[in-house]
Amino acid sequence: MALQPDRRELGYEQTLMYGRYRQELSQFAKTEAARQKEEQKRQKQLDDEFRQYRGTCCYTVKSNLIWFRDFVFSKIGEDWIFLALLGIIMALLSFAMDYAIAKFQTAQVQLFTVLKGSPFVQYFAWTGFPIVFIIFSTGFVHLVSPNAIGSGIPEMKTILRGVVLKEYLSFRTLISKVIGVATSLGSGLPIGKEGPFVHIASIVSTILSKLIVTFKGIFENESRNSEMLAAACAVGVSCNFAAPIGGVLFSIEVTSTYFAVRNYWRGFFGAVCGAFVFRLLAVWNKDEETITALFKTTFRVDFPFDPQELIAFAFIGIVCGFGGALFVFVHRRIVDFNRTHKRVSAFLMKNRFLYPFLVSLVISSITFPLGLGQFMAGELTQKQQIDELFSNTTLGNDPSATIDEENKYKPWHRPNVFVTLGVFIVMQFWMTALAVTLPVPAGVFIPVFTLGAAFGRLVGECMAAWFPQGIHTSDAVINKVIPGGYAVVGAAALSGSVTHTISTSVIVFELTGQITHILPVMMAVLIANAIAQLLQPSFYDSIIQIKKLPYLPDISHAGSKTYEIFVEDIMVRYVKFISWLSTYADLKELLDTSPKLQSFPLVDAPESMILLGSVQRSELECMLEKKVGLARRLVVVADRKRSQGQSQPGPSDRFSVVSFNAKSDENNSQQISIRDASDKDATGISLSNLELSLNILLGTSPRTSPRSSFSTQGMLKRFGSRDSILSSSTDSLDGSKKKPRVYKLPIGEFEDMSTEEHEEWESEELKVQLDFSEVHIDPAPFQLVERTSLHKCHSMFSLLGLNHTYVTTLGRLVGVVSLKEIRRAIERSADSNNHSSFRRSHRNEPQNIIQAEGSSS
Amino acid sequence: MALQPDRRELGYEQTLMYGRYRQELSQFAKTEAARQKEEQKRQKQLDDEFRQYRGTCCYTVKSNLIWFRDFVFSKIGEDWIFLALLGIIMALLSFAMDYAIAKFQTAQVQLFTVLKGSPFVQYFAWTGFPIVFIIFSTGFVHLVSPNAIGSGIPEMKTILRGVVLKEYLSFRTLISKVIGVATSLGSGLPIGKEGPFVHIASIVSTILSKLIVTFKGIFENESRNSEMLAAACAVGVSCNFAAPIGGVLFSIEVTSTYFAVRNYWRGFFGAVCGAFVFRLLAVWNKDEETITALFKTTFRVDFPFDPQELIAFAFIGIVCGFGGALFVFVHRRIVDFNRTHKRVSAFLMKNRFLYPFLVSLVISSITFPLGLGQFMAGELTQKQQIDELFSNTTLGNDPSATIDEENKYKPWHRPNVFVTLGVFIVMQFWMTALAVTLPVPAGVFIPVFTLGAAFGRLVGECMAAWFPQGIHTSDAVINKVIPGGYAVVGAAALSGSVTHTISTSVIVFELTGQITHILPVMMAVLIANAIAQLLQPSFYDSIIQIKKLPYLPDISHAGSKTYEIFVEDIMVRYVKFISWLSTYADLKELLDTSPKLQSFPLVDAPESMILLGSVQRSELECMLEKKVGLARRLVVVADRKRSQGQSQPGPSDRFSVVSFNAKSDENNSQQISIRDASDKDATGISLSNLELSLNILLGTSPRTSPRSSFSTQGMLKRFGSRDSILSSSTDSLDGSKKKPRVYKLPIGEFEDMSTEEHEEWESEELKVQLDFSEVHIDPAPFQLVERTSLHKCHSMFSLLGLNHTYVTTLGRLVGVVSLKEIRRAIERSADSNNHSSFRRSHRNEPQNIIQAEGSSS
């Protein structure tokens, strides 16, 4: 049916190639349309059969169900369903992983207990267990997707800033991360899972939204995706801790710079769904009697603390502030050490498993319960540690403790609670910093949280020992000091200071299920944050710096200088631009001299410099390629040959008709026949058709979007190397360079110009003025004024996710500011106290008349 | 000393007026400089005396203290100190007001108890008490500052959006609001104080930052002020409920659209300071034993609720969602009724106190404890109501209740708890909606919160009656239903649905000091929000609509249509512009034909329409005034006269020298002497001087900032009406209109042109091309592209606080979009389901080839 040529389109039929092209496309379209029609028909038939088979009632129910689904989707909104799904999936994932990790961790302890009596075997079992897990995790992650290494929060921060990190949210990475986290946490090393969970949730959200797109074309919107990604981060934290509110706030603090209140509910809804299912699973699994907090505490509600104890809480805040900064510093030094010592890093790179092996050996040796581990409660898992640090009784010499409690808290009593806690804190500190540098998926939150809890507990135990009857004993009622409350405060303060977040305070309330210590916690967290922010960047920002991710640092809180630095002080004045009057030669030079710039401003003329828009590099390259690229050159050569052939009539021997695909039937085979037509019009069509098909073959369609267009050269290279469909027949290796090259393409064999011809032709072509008619120009690039303050500039870049902006005055382009300049300016303003270098020496404001007059008299 | 003319400036001396002017200014400057020098000297002397008197040691201490203060300020940062101060002041204020309000409220009950035995006297006392308070509050607020009326949150939302509401943050308003809130809440009517407190905190913050500016010039920055204002809102909520976290989140949700995470800590710090001091005051005042929550609950921690009870909690959420929407609807209907019925509103306007009188009479009659009040716990204050609704025991027939408890909860038992709660809910509902419309400072949060608690309690009591042994009774342990938990859920859900916030859930945790019910609360709040947001705007947005405040509505959550509407669909294509080539006549026409536009785009030429910048209306008016205004006209007349006088030598009789202020000495008296100089240069100076002084007198300095410049006409009018210094001597009322007018100015008497002359001169002048050399042009107004989606456009406007933006294509101005268009587009897209009117019929994208081809075949 498709073989009958449409008579009305006979005009096209004469140039076979183009005709073929159209014919084929239309053929495809027809087949496609027919197929769709067929399918619809079959579907209808099926429906009819269905109806006949199942009766009318059933069909009505079915169609009603479909209608209901559509109605629910349109009324309730896809967002709700999407978020609920995301929450439920993450909760299931979190529960399954928790289950696996707990099994792994207890397996180590059980193995240790079983082998009682032979300390050496015990030692090998105790250390071998984590080594195997970590080595497996390292290898697996390395093989499947190295993107899964590390926390994931720094990368999510960068992605939410608008930077595209390829492969970071792929399914492969998900697999890698899930298995990697389960095994590396199962090893029992002090690493956490809240960062990885943020990453996992983001991947699940991305995959889910792709799935929904395929079945309902709604989620195609870019900004919607990023909104969902932000919500996914919240869901990740929330499922981890069963802390919906704290999770949302933590994810906002950690990943965002500016935050749309409009999207607030998204995070909450997803987080509540996640936390709800997560805790419900625990109930169904008979772990818990009902839905309660993860690390439930039972502190006295009526008198949680005396106002005078606030001094001790403030002390915890101060120490945790310094401690958090020290932790970030130590972590960075370990990374730097591995990096700067070239020999070390080269050695470690070669023996990829050596570093994980050594680190896990050292850490597990230290925690070995018969060695140093007995002085630091080494046989407890992370969850047990936190549970016992938050416990209500005094770990010290509590005469009222039952034997059960005595046994439970025995690990902390060797030799006594103060020494044990002290050793635990010191060891845990550097062990955590070391473990987090391992090339496995590893978070930092929970180990730091435990560390903070231990420190708080230590202070609490000291207070309890100091005031055995409580502080406020004037009344008959004795209100003892609650050391568990101190542990809660310490945990919130240290995790807050390491991550530079305030929402850890909310997380502890949700984790413990008690909010009685709200004021001490808030106070300590704020103090710790203030100190840590003065001294060091947050742990995540530190990783961003280490990884050199493209992220804009935040303006420091006290940085009033940023109001006094202006765009004109930091902008690049020597802007590379393309003008409406430029020639192709200018364009070529521009592209050659600035290989790194990805977009160029377009001005009307070099004299007036009125900014018209911005053009992508790829667009310009495509433009140049179309003018002097291979495809066009071949066409020109063909044109010349043809005109020569016109003067000497006869079959063109250069354009030999080559059957490209011998196996395919005649309809699909590619044929070239240049008609010897004398009328100009037909020739024009023929040429343009040739050019078009060349373009299509070479992958440089003039209409392709900027992202999908490649340079022809690169395309040719790939073509050649892969399939060698396109082969240049410059086999003559002798000096005869003037001999033109011949290209073999799927559609035929083409002769190139000789080098001389080529140069001459190209220089001629390059003199032509640019033709912007088919170029995609961004007609309103972001613009600033010279007197915009750095502070405002920073806000703009953060808010709108800009990479660069043009500086204009009265429409004239005067400069350009990119992320780099702003980053450098912020760093300089933060580093140096004197900002004289930024400030202009002369200001435009009229001088104060009074002063001027007064001094002149 | 000032009388000696500087010989070098003798060139200026010849034209006395200008010389005078300079002389005087310099004289002032000299005096000022001398005064300052003197003062410094005296200060130093004082310091010296100080040192002599108190000894060196003391001086060292003092200087060290000053150094310390500066050091602290520079190191810790002003922000911290500022926020701490703000928190403490607000806490003190809140505590004092709470104290006063509690005293007022108990006084009413006490009065009622004292008068026992005579029901009529009791009735008059019970109703008279609130009437007096409300009438006083109405009168006081009306007299001092009517800005204090209402909640304050809608206005703060508008102010934080960037709109300047004059007088809204003045000291006068503070006084009015504080006294107004204290008295209106003291009346016992169901109104709240969280909205007013946000307003009060904002005013305190504004005043405080002004104070700090005067003693340290740091807080001059605009954006810093708005950051502090946002923090102040958080402090306001926090001091009210002693809920720092919930306060911060509530204020963010209620006031912001986009939120800078950078400023997150500000709110927290201020809020913690406030809440801390607020609760510490309670401890010091012996109200509380230690720092605890405001409405402390003591629910069972180990088994707070059974998972199956979640269905009941979800039910509460659904009902509260509808209830919240209904409340907003009823409130708006009451306001609309008062407004639309012209006779009613006119009558109420005339008798300002009638409406408050009637409302408070009705409400207090209903709550009268011997009447209907006995069926709705009418004798309890708001605080008592909440306390008892949150109580742990069952209000119903609890056999285990002690006699104390029986007595305490007696108000809820007449006739039984279900009827009492039912009557309470129904009455409280409309009474609150009515009370909030009173012209006094009144919030809505706490009454709605109480209402929600009552509804939750009702459901809880029903559940307790239905399952007397608890739901989960398979085990030996009986876990009874806790009705108090239901009350907490209901309170959070209803207040959340009325205000459209999720953070009410956090507030209830902080208020009750227990977080056990986190999942039910979050679930109910989310459900209530989802329903309420579908049906009605939030209470605050409703007030914004009622008051017609300039605010951009938020895009509805499910509004995916906003992605499909583009700027080109809503923009105004017929843009009024001024071009670089325009004449003064064009300018005059432009200003006359568009009296409402406040700024105009500046393009290079009407043909090319390249956007160069934006010019304020005032600048253009000033420009026109300078060209053809009165000042210039008088100068021109003077010039003409002078040149006539030059041809006919002799004293100019028109320019009579008039001693303006006879009482002042000769130095200050104004004299005009036009020198008969023949050299062109001197004349020029003389003329420009005359013009300058005229300009100064008439208040149209060419250098003044756009805001401070008035039109000369208006200035003249004011001059004339107030002091009649400037009097036009067109006393001749007869037809001789050709006679020129004569203006008497402080600096002399000037003759105007005749009408004909004037017209001729003006039309001549208006033909001149515009001179932009002295005009302030905004060189980079915000620009968008035609294909920007409404969603992105809305984000931009919200983020950057824009009022309008230009739409450009390749630098060419093609349209303008203002707040109005966007608001209308959002409303239309929300209202109508079919958005076909917005969508363009033709799209630029190439049509799908497959479809096109398939259909053609």
XYZ file of C-alpha atoms in Angstrom, chain A residues 495-823:
329
model
C 25.119 16.289 65.591
C 23.864 19.838 65.162
C 27.333 21.309 65.245
C 28.804 18.797 62.791
C 26.005 19.263 60.276
C 25.335 22.947 61.078
C 21.664 22.336 61.634
C 19.232 23.362 64.325
C 16.634 20.764 63.468
C 18.602 18.020 65.230
C 16.808 19.297 68.296
C 13.493 18.339 66.739
C 14.899 14.991 65.646
C 15.870 14.081 69.207
C 12.392 14.875 70.457
C 10.896 12.627 67.858
C 13.494 9.924 68.443
C 12.999 9.897 72.189
C 9.285 10.625 72.203
C 9.766 13.251 74.900
C 9.921 17.004 74.540
C 10.514 17.858 78.190
C 14.081 19.025 77.607
C 13.151 21.390 74.812
C 14.804 24.496 76.224
C 18.125 22.863 77.214
C 18.310 21.104 73.863
C 17.552 24.237 71.883
C 20.022 26.250 73.917
C 22.834 23.747 73.537
C 22.164 23.285 69.826
C 22.184 27.010 69.185
C 25.408 27.519 71.150
C 27.079 24.579 69.434
C 25.982 25.857 66.045
C 27.216 29.359 66.690
C 30.659 28.101 67.673
C 30.973 25.483 64.946
C 29.860 27.893 62.247
C 32.512 30.364 63.317
C 35.284 27.799 63.097
C 34.568 25.364 60.283
C 32.185 24.708 57.409
C 29.603 22.027 57.968
C 30.570 18.416 57.346
C 28.612 18.420 54.095
C 30.082 21.697 52.891
C 33.491 20.341 53.745
C 32.861 17.355 51.479
C 31.613 19.714 48.776
C 34.934 21.542 49.039
C 36.886 18.291 49.036
C 35.015 16.970 46.021
C 35.114 20.405 44.388
C 31.427 20.188 43.560
C 30.031 23.256 41.783
C 28.294 24.845 44.679
C 27.963 28.397 45.918
C 29.141 28.827 49.504
C 26.729 30.507 51.829
C 27.397 34.019 52.988
C 28.624 33.945 56.557
C 26.147 35.175 59.089
C 28.069 38.138 60.335
C 29.210 39.132 56.859
C 27.917 42.636 56.564
C 30.761 43.302 54.150
C 28.828 41.599 51.418
C 26.564 44.599 51.367
C 29.524 46.811 50.569
C 30.971 44.859 47.682
C 29.354 45.512 44.347
C 29.106 43.587 41.142
C 31.353 46.085 39.406
C 34.127 45.169 41.836
C 34.080 41.510 40.936
C 32.788 41.292 37.383
C 34.883 40.305 34.404
C 35.038 43.382 32.227
C 36.631 41.769 29.200
C 33.624 39.912 27.911
C 33.830 37.612 24.907
C 30.800 38.300 22.786
C 29.341 37.645 19.395
C 27.664 40.481 17.572
C 24.860 40.608 15.085
C 27.331 41.947 12.517
C 30.062 39.369 13.131
C 31.325 37.207 10.324
C 31.893 33.487 10.454
C 35.599 34.187 10.769
C 34.967 36.116 14.003
C 32.866 33.255 15.241
C 35.577 30.714 14.463
C 38.177 32.779 16.268
C 35.864 33.247 19.249
C 35.206 29.551 19.549
C 38.875 28.688 19.151
C 40.142 31.229 21.684
C 37.656 30.411 24.418
C 37.187 26.667 24.476
C 35.708 26.565 27.953
C 32.878 29.060 27.728
C 29.528 27.406 27.287
C 27.480 30.398 26.234
C 28.163 33.753 24.653
C 26.362 37.060 24.849
C 24.923 38.375 21.606
C 25.135 42.137 21.080
C 23.856 44.230 18.238
C 27.201 45.760 17.258
C 30.669 45.989 18.820
C 30.326 49.784 19.049
C 26.990 50.007 20.821
C 27.205 46.682 22.725
C 23.452 46.507 23.295
C 22.765 43.058 24.737
C 20.284 41.148 22.618
C 20.504 37.712 24.103
C 22.670 34.760 24.849
C 23.659 31.870 22.578
C 24.829 28.429 23.598
C 28.235 27.280 22.441
C 26.735 24.204 20.826
C 24.444 26.387 18.727
C 27.371 28.425 17.502
C 29.408 25.330 16.746
C 26.503 23.899 14.824
C 26.201 27.163 12.907
C 29.873 27.128 11.978
C 29.685 23.486 11.032
C 26.806 24.144 8.731
C 28.780 26.834 6.974
C 32.203 25.243 6.580
C 31.733 21.746 7.935
C 32.358 18.510 6.116
C 28.756 17.951 5.111
C 28.473 21.288 3.431
C 31.899 20.920 1.853
C 30.975 17.641 0.278
C 27.796 19.169 -1.030
C 29.732 22.055 -2.504
C 32.163 19.680 -4.131
C 29.294 17.678 -5.503
C 27.730 20.860 -6.767
C 30.945 21.889 -8.512
C 31.395 18.482 -10.037
C 27.868 18.495 -11.207
C 28.221 21.874 -12.850
C 31.400 20.583 -14.490
C 29.482 17.529 -15.532
C 26.841 19.802 -16.970
C 29.405 21.354 -19.268
C 30.694 17.868 -20.188
C 27.528 15.816 -20.371
C 27.771 12.188 -19.438
C 27.352 9.986 -16.385
C 29.071 11.304 -13.276
C 31.724 8.746 -12.514
C 32.577 10.270 -9.163
C 29.092 9.780 -7.824
C 28.972 6.100 -8.247
C 25.777 4.513 -7.136
C 26.637 2.220 -4.290
C 24.166 -0.207 -2.875
C 24.742 0.248 0.803
C 22.706 -2.461 2.368
C 22.696 -5.383 0.007
C 20.449 -7.540 2.081
C 17.541 -5.161 2.288
C 15.003 -5.080 -0.460
C 15.053 -2.473 -3.118
C 12.695 -0.085 -1.400
C 15.009 0.401 1.508
C 18.320 0.473 -0.364
C 19.959 3.844 -0.720
C 20.447 5.126 -4.209
C 21.816 8.338 -5.489
C 20.948 9.663 -8.859
C 21.673 13.233 -9.692
C 19.389 14.223 -12.469
C 20.957 16.126 -15.284
C 18.394 18.809 -15.202
C 19.174 22.158 -16.697
C 16.520 24.169 -14.800
C 17.955 26.013 -11.792
C 15.074 25.223 -9.483
C 15.395 21.500 -9.586
C 19.122 21.748 -8.969
C 18.526 23.855 -5.903
C 16.200 21.304 -4.480
C 18.549 18.511 -5.302
C 21.411 20.243 -3.560
C 19.468 21.119 -0.478
C 18.204 17.595 -0.352
C 21.691 16.214 -0.577
C 22.799 18.535 2.156
C 19.859 17.631 4.315
C 20.397 13.930 4.017
C 24.089 14.385 4.714
C 23.216 16.365 7.746
C 20.845 13.737 8.932
C 23.396 11.049 8.383
C 26.092 12.959 10.163
C 23.809 13.779 13.003
C 23.871 17.554 12.619
C 20.280 18.371 12.016
C 19.888 22.135 11.992
C 16.694 21.809 14.024
C 18.008 19.689 16.825
C 17.906 21.101 20.292
C 21.197 22.503 21.635
C 21.836 19.569 23.901
C 21.459 16.836 21.351
C 23.572 18.345 18.621
C 27.143 17.200 18.255
C 29.907 18.566 16.163
C 30.095 16.788 12.873
C 33.758 16.050 13.365
C 33.085 14.143 16.548
C 30.211 12.331 14.969
C 32.359 11.272 12.069
C 35.009 10.027 14.422
C 32.523 7.890 16.302
C 31.020 6.634 13.105
C 34.412 5.679 11.785
C 35.660 3.959 14.859
C 32.549 1.979 15.603
C 31.118 0.650 12.432
C 33.613 1.937 9.899
C 30.626 2.707 7.738
C 32.245 5.978 6.965
C 35.757 5.442 5.747
C 38.047 8.017 4.319
C 39.892 6.538 1.384
C 43.090 8.534 1.743
C 45.014 5.339 1.453
C 47.659 6.955 -0.674
C 50.217 7.615 2.029
C 52.734 9.192 -0.339
C 53.290 12.953 -0.567
C 50.562 13.697 -3.075
C 48.555 15.748 -0.599
C 46.744 17.606 -3.250
C 44.772 14.559 -4.097
C 41.307 15.021 -2.675
C 40.081 12.593 -0.049
C 37.089 10.427 -0.742
C 34.519 9.699 1.937
C 32.422 6.603 1.849
C 29.066 7.218 3.471
C 26.074 4.935 3.794
C 24.456 6.942 1.069
C 27.391 6.891 -1.261
C 30.959 7.889 -1.897
C 31.972 11.525 -1.862
C 35.096 13.268 -2.885
C 36.519 15.995 -0.655
C 38.316 19.149 -1.761
C 42.051 19.250 -1.903
C 43.698 21.114 0.982
C 44.355 24.215 -1.080
C 40.877 24.316 -2.460
C 39.594 23.736 0.995
C 41.477 26.653 2.527
C 40.520 29.010 -0.220
C 36.904 27.997 -0.093
C 36.785 28.183 3.667
C 38.363 31.621 3.917
C 35.881 32.796 1.321
C 32.958 31.332 3.211
C 34.125 32.728 6.528
C 33.909 36.294 5.275
C 30.154 36.072 5.165
C 28.133 37.704 7.899
C 26.472 35.411 10.439
C 22.980 34.184 9.766
C 21.038 33.874 13.011
C 17.781 32.854 11.386
C 17.995 29.247 12.512
C 19.878 29.717 15.755
C 18.184 29.359 19.092
C 18.895 32.491 21.101
C 17.983 32.901 24.743
C 16.239 36.243 24.314
C 16.332 37.404 27.929
C 19.415 36.261 29.808
C 19.610 37.339 33.405
C 21.000 40.830 33.875
C 22.301 42.818 36.800
C 23.463 46.366 37.315
C 26.958 47.396 38.312
C 25.793 48.652 41.673
C 24.118 45.420 42.756
C 25.603 44.317 46.055
C 27.336 40.984 46.393
C 24.706 40.035 48.922
C 21.858 40.563 46.499
C 23.857 38.940 43.736
C 24.376 35.883 45.919
C 20.672 35.721 46.679
C 19.849 35.885 42.978
C 22.288 33.151 42.069
C 21.029 30.949 44.888
C 17.388 31.649 44.250
C 17.361 31.236 40.529
C 20.129 28.682 40.238
C 22.143 30.820 37.862
C 25.577 29.979 36.539
C 26.424 33.368 35.152
C 24.777 36.692 34.589
C 25.498 39.656 32.384
C 26.050 43.108 33.780
C 24.388 45.822 31.750
C 24.037 49.556 31.870
C 21.284 51.063 29.793
C 21.081 47.902 27.749
C 24.816 47.922 27.101
C 26.814 44.888 28.059
C 29.633 45.923 30.389
C 30.621 42.729 32.124
C 29.848 39.218 33.136
C 29.744 37.570 36.544
C 29.872 33.841 36.939
C 29.597 31.521 39.894
C 33.387 31.483 40.088
C 33.736 35.206 40.643
C 31.070 35.213 43.310
C 32.554 32.231 45.071
